[in-house]
Coordinates of N, CA, C and O and ligand atoms in Angstrom, one line a residue:
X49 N 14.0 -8.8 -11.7 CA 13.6 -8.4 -10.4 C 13.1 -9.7 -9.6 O 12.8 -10.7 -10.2
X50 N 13.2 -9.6 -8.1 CA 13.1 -10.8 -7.5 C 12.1 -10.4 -6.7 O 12.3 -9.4 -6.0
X51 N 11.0 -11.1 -6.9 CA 9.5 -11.1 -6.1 C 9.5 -11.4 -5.5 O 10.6 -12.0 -5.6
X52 N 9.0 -11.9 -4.0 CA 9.0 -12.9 -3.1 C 7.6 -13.5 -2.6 O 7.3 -14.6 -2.1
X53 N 6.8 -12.2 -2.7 CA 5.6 -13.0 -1.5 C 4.6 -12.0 -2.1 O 4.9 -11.2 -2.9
X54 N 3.4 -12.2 -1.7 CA 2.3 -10.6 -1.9 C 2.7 -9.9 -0.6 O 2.4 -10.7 0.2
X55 N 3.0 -9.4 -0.3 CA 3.2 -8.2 1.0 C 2.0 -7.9 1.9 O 1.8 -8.4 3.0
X56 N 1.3 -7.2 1.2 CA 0.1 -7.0 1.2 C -1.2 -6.0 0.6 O -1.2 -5.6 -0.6
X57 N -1.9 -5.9 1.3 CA -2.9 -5.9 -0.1 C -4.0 -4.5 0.8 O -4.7 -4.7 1.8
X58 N -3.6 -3.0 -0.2 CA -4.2 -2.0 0.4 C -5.7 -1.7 0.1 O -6.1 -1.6 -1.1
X59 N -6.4 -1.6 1.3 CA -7.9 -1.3 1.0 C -8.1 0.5 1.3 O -7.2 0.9 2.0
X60 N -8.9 1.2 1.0 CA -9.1 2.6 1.0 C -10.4 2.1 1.7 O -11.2 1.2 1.3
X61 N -10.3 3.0 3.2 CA -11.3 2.9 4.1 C -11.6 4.1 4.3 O -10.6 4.8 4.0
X62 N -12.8 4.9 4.6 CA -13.3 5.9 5.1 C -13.0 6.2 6.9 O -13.0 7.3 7.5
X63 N -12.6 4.8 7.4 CA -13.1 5.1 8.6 C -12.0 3.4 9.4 O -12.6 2.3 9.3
X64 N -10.7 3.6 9.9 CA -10.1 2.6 10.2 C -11.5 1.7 11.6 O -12.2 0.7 11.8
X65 N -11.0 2.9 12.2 CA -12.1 2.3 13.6 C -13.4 1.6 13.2 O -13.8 0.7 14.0
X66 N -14.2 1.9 11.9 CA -15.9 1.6 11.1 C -15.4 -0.1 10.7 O -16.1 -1.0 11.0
X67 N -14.0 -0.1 9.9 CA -13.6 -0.9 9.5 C -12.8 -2.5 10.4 O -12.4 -3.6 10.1
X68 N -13.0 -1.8 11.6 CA -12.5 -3.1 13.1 C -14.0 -3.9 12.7 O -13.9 -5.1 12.4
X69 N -15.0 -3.3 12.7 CA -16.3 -4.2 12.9 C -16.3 -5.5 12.3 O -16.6 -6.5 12.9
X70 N -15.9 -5.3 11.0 CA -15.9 -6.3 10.1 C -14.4 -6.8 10.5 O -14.3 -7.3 11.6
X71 N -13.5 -6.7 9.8 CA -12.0 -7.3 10.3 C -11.9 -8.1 11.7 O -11.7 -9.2 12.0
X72 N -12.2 -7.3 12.3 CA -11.7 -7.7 13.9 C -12.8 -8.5 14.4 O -12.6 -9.7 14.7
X73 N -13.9 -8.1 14.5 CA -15.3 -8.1 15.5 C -16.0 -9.5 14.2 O -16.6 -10.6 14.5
X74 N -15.8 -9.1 13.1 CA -16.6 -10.4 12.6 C -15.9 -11.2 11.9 O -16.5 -12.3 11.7
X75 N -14.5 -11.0 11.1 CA -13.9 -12.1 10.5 C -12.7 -12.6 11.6 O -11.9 -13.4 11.3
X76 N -12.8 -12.1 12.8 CA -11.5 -12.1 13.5 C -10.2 -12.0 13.7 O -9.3 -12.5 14.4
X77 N -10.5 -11.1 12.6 CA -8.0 -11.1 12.4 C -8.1 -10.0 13.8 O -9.1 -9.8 14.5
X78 N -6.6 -9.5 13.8 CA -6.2 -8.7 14.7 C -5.5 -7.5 13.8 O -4.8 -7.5 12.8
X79 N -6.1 -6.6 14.5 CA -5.2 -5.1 14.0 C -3.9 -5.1 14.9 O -3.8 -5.2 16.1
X80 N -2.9 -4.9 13.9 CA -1.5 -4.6 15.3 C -1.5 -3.3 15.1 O -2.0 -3.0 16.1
X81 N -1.4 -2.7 14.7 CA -1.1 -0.8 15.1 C -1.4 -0.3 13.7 O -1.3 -0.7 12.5
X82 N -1.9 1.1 14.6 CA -2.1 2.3 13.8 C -0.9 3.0 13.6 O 0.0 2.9 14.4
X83 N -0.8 3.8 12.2 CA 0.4 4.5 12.3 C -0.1 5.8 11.4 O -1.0 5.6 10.6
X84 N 0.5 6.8 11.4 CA -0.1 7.5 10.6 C 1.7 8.2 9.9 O 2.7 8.5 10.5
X85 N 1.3 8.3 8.3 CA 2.3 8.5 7.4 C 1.9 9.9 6.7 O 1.3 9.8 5.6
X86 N 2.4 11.3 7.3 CA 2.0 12.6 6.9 C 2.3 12.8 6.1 O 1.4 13.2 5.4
X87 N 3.7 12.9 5.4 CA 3.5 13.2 3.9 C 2.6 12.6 2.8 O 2.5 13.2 1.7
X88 N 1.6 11.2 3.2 CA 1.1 10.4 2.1 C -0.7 11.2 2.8 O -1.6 11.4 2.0
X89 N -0.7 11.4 4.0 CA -1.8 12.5 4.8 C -3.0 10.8 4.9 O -4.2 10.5 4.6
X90 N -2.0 10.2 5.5 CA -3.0 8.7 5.6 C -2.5 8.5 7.1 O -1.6 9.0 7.8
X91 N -3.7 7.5 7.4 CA -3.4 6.6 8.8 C -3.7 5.2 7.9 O -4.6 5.1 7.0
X92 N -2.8 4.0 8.4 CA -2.8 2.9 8.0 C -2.7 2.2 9.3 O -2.2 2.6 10.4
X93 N -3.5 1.2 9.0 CA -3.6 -0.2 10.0 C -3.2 -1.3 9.6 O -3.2 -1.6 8.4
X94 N -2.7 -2.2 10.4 CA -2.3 -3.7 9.0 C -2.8 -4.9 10.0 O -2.5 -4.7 11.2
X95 N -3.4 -5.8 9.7 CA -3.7 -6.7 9.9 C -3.1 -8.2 9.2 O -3.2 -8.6 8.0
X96 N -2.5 -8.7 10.1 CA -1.7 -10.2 9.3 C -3.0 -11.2 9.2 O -3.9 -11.6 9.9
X97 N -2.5 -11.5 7.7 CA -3.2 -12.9 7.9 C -2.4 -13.6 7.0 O -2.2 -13.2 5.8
X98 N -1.9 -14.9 7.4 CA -0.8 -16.1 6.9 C 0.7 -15.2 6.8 O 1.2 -14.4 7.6
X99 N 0.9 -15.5 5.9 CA 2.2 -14.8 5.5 C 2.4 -13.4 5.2 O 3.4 -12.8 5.4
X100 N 0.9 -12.7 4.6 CA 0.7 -11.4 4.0 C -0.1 -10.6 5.0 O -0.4 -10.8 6.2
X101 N -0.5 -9.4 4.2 CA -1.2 -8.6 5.3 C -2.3 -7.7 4.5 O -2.3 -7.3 3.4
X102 N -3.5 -7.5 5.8 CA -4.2 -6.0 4.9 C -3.5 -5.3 5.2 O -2.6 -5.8 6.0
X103 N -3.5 -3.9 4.9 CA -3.3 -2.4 5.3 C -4.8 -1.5 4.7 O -5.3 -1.4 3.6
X104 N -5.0 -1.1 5.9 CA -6.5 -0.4 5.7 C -6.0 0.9 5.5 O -4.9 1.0 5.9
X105 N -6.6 2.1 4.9 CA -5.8 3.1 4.5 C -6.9 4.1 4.8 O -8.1 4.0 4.4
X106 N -6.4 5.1 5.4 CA -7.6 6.2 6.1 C -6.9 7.9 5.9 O -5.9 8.3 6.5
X107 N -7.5 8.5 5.1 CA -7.3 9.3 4.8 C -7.4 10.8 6.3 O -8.4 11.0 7.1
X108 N -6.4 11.4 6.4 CA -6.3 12.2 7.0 C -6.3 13.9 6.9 O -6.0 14.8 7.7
X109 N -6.9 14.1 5.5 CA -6.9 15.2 4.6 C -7.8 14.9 3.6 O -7.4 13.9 2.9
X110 N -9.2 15.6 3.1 CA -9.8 15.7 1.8 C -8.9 15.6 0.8 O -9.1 14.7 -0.1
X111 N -8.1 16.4 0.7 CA -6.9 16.9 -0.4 C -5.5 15.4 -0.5 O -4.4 15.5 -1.1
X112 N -6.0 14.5 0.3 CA -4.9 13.1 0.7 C -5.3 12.2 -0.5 O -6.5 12.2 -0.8
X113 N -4.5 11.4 -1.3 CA -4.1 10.5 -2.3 C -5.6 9.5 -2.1 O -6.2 9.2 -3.1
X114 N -5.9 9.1 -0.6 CA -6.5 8.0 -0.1 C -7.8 8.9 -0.7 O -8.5 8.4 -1.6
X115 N -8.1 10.1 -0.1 CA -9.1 10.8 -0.3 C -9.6 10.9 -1.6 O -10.6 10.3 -1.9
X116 N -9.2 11.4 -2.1 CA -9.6 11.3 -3.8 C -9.3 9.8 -4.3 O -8.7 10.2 -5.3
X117 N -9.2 8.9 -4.5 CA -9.3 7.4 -4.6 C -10.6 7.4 -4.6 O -11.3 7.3 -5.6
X118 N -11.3 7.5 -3.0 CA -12.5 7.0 -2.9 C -13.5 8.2 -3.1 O -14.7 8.1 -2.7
X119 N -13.1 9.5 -3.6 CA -14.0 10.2 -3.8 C -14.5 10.0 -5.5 O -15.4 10.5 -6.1
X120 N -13.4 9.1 -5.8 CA -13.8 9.1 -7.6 C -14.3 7.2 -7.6 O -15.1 6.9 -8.6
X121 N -13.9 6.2 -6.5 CA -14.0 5.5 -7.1 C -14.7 4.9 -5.8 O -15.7 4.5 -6.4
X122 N -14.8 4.6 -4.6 CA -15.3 4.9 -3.3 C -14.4 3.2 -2.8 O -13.7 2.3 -3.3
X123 N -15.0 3.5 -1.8 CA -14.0 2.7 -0.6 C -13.7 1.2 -1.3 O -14.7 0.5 -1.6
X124 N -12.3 0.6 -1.5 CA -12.4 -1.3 -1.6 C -10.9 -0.9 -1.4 O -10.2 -0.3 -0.7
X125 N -11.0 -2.0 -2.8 CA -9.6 -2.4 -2.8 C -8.4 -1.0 -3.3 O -8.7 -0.2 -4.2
X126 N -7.8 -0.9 -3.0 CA -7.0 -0.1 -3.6 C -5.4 0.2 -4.1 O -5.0 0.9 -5.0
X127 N -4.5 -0.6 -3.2 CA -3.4 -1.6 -4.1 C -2.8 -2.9 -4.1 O -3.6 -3.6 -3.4
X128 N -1.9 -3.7 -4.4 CA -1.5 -4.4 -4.1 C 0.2 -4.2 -3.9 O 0.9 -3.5 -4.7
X129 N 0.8 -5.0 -3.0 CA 2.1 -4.7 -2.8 C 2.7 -6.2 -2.6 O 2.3 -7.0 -1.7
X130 N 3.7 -6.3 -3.6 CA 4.5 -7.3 -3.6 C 6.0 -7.0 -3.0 O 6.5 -5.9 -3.3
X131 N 6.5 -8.0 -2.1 CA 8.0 -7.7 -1.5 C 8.5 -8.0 -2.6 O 8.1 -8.8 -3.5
X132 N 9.7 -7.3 -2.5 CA 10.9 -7.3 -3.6 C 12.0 -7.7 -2.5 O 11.9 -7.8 -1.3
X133 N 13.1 -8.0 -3.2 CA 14.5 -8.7 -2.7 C 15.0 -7.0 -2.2 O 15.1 -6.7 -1.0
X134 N 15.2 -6.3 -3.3 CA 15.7 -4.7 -3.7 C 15.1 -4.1 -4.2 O 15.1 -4.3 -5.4
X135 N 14.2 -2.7 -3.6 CA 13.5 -2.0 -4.5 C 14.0 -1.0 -5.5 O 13.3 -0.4 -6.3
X136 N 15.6 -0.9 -5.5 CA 16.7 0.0 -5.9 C 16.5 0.0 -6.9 O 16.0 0.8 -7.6
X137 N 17.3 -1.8 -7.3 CA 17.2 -2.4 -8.3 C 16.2 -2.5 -9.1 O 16.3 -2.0 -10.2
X138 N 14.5 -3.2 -8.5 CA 13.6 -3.4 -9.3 C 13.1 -1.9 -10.1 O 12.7 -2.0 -11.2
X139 N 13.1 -0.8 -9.6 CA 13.1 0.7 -9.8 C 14.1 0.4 -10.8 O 13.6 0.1 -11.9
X140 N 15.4 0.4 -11.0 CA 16.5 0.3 -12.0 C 15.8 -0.4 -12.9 O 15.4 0.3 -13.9
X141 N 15.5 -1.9 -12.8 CA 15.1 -2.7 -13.9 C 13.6 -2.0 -14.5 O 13.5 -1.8 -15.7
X142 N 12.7 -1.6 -13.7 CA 11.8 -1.1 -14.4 C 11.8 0.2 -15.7 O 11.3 0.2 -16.8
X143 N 12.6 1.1 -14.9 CA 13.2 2.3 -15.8 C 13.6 1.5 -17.3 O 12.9 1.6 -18.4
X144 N 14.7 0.8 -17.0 CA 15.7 -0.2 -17.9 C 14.5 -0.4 -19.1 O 14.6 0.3 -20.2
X145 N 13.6 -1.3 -19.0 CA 12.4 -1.1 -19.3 C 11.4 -0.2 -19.6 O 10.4 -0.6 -20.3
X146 N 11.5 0.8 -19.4 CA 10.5 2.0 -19.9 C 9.5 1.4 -18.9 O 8.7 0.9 -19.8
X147 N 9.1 1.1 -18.2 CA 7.9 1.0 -17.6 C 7.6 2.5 -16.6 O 8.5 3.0 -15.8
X148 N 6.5 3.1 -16.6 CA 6.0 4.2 -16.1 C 6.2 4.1 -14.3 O 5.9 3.1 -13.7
X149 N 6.6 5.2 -13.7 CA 6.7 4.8 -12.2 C 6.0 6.2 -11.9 O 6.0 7.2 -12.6
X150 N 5.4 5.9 -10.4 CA 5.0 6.8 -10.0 C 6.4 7.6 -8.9 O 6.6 8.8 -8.6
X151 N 6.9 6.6 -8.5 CA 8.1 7.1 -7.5 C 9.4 7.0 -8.7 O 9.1 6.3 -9.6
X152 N 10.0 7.3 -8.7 CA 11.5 7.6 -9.5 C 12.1 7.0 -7.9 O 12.0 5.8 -7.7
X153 N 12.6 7.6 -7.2 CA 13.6 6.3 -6.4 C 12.6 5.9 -4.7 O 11.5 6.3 -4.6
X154 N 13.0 5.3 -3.9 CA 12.0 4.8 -3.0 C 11.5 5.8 -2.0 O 12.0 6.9 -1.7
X155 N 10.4 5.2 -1.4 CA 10.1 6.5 -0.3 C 9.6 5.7 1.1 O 9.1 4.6 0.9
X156 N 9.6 6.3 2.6 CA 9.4 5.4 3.3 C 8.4 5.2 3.8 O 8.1 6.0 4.6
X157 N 7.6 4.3 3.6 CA 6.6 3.6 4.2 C 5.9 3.2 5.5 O 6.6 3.1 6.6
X158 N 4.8 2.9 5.5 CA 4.5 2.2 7.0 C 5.5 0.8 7.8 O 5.5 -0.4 7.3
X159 N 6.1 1.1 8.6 CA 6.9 0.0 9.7 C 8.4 0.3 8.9 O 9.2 -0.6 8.9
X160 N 8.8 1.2 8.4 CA 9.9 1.5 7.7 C 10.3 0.4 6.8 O 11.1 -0.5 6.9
X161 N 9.5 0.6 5.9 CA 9.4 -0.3 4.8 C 10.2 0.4 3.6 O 10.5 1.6 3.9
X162 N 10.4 0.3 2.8 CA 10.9 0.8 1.3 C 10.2 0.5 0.1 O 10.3 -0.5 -0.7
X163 N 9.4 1.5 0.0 CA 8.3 1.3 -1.0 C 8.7 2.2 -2.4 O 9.2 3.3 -2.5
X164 N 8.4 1.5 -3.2 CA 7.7 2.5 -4.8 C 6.2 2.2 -5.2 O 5.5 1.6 -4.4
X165 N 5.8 2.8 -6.3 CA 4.6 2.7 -6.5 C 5.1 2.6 -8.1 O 6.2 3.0 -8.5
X166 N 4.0 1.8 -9.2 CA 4.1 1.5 -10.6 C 3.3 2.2 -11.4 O 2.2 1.7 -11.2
X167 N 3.1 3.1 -12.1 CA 2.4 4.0 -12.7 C 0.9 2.7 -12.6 O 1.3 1.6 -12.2
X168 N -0.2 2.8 -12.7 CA -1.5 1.9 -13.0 C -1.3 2.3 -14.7 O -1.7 1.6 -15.6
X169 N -0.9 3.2 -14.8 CA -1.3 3.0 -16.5 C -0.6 1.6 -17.0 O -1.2 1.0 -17.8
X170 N 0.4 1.1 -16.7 CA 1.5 0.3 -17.2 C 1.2 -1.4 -16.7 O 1.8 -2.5 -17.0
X171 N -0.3 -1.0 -15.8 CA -0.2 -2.3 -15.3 C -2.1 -2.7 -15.2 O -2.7 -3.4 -14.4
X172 N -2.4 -2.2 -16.1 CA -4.1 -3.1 -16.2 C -5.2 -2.0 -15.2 O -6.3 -2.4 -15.0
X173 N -4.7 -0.8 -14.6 CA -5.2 -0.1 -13.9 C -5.1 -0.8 -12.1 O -5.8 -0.5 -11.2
X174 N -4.4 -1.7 -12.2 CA -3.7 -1.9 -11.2 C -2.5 -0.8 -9.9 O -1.4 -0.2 -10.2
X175 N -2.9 -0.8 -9.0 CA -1.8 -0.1 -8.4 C -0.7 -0.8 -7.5 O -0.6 -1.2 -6.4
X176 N 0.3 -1.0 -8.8 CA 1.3 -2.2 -7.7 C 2.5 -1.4 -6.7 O 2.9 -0.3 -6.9
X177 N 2.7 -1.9 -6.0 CA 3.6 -1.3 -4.8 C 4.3 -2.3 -4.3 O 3.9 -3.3 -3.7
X178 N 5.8 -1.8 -4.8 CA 6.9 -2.3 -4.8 C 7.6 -2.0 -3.2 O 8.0 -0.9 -2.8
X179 N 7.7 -3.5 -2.3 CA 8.3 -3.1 -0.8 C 9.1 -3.8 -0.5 O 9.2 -5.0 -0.7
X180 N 10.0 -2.8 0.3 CA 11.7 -3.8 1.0 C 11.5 -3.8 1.7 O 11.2 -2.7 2.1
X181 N 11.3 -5.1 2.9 CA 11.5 -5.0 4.1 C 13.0 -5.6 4.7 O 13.8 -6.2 4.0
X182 N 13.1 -5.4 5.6 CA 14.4 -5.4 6.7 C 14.4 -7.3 6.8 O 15.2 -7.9 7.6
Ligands
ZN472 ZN1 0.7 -0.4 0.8

């Protein structure tokens, strides 16, 4: 599998807008856009910094993935996403592998990205997230 970069690095927020204060207002990055991703029942924000990005992750539903994250473990870090060359493939190679997946083939992401996700059992309680971009 061909890695390239960290992508970026998902935080589980209660509150995108709560979370400008700090980001925007006191460390000074810039938020480029809100988007909201209904089947995942999230709103994400991304913020660049250098090459990579945050993605702040705001739950749009009690019963949303984001929601229960922080109702069992509460608001921080919550995954990390490395670019891939091909998520097809790296999905192929992982299987190949026995490695546990949460997605079986890709699904679409924030900015029309091509994302998987890695079981956390397989990976140190890590949540890695596997992304193609354009
Ligand atoms: Zn992500």
């Amino acid at each position: 599998m061909k890695t390239l970069t960290i992508d970026h690095i998902g935080v589980a927020v209660k509150s995108i807008k709560e979370a400008k204060r700090i980001y925007q207002d006191i460390l000074g990055l810039k938020i480029t856009e809100v988007e909201e991703i209904a089947e995942q029942k999230v709103k994400v924000a991304f913020i660049p910094v250098g090459e990579s990005e945050v993605e702040l992750l705001e739950s749009t539903s009690p019963d949303g993935p984001v929601a229960k994250f922080i109702e069992s473990r509460g608001e921080g870090l919550q995954h990390i996403a490395f670019r891939v060359e091909n998520v097809d493939s790296a999905l192929q190679e992982l299987k190949d592998k026995g490695v546990r997946l949460i997605d079986q083939t890709p699904r679409k992401g924030a900015g029309g990205a091509k994302i998987a996700f890695i079981h956390p059992k397989e990976t140190g309680g890590v949540l890695i997230e596997l992304t193609e971009r354009e």
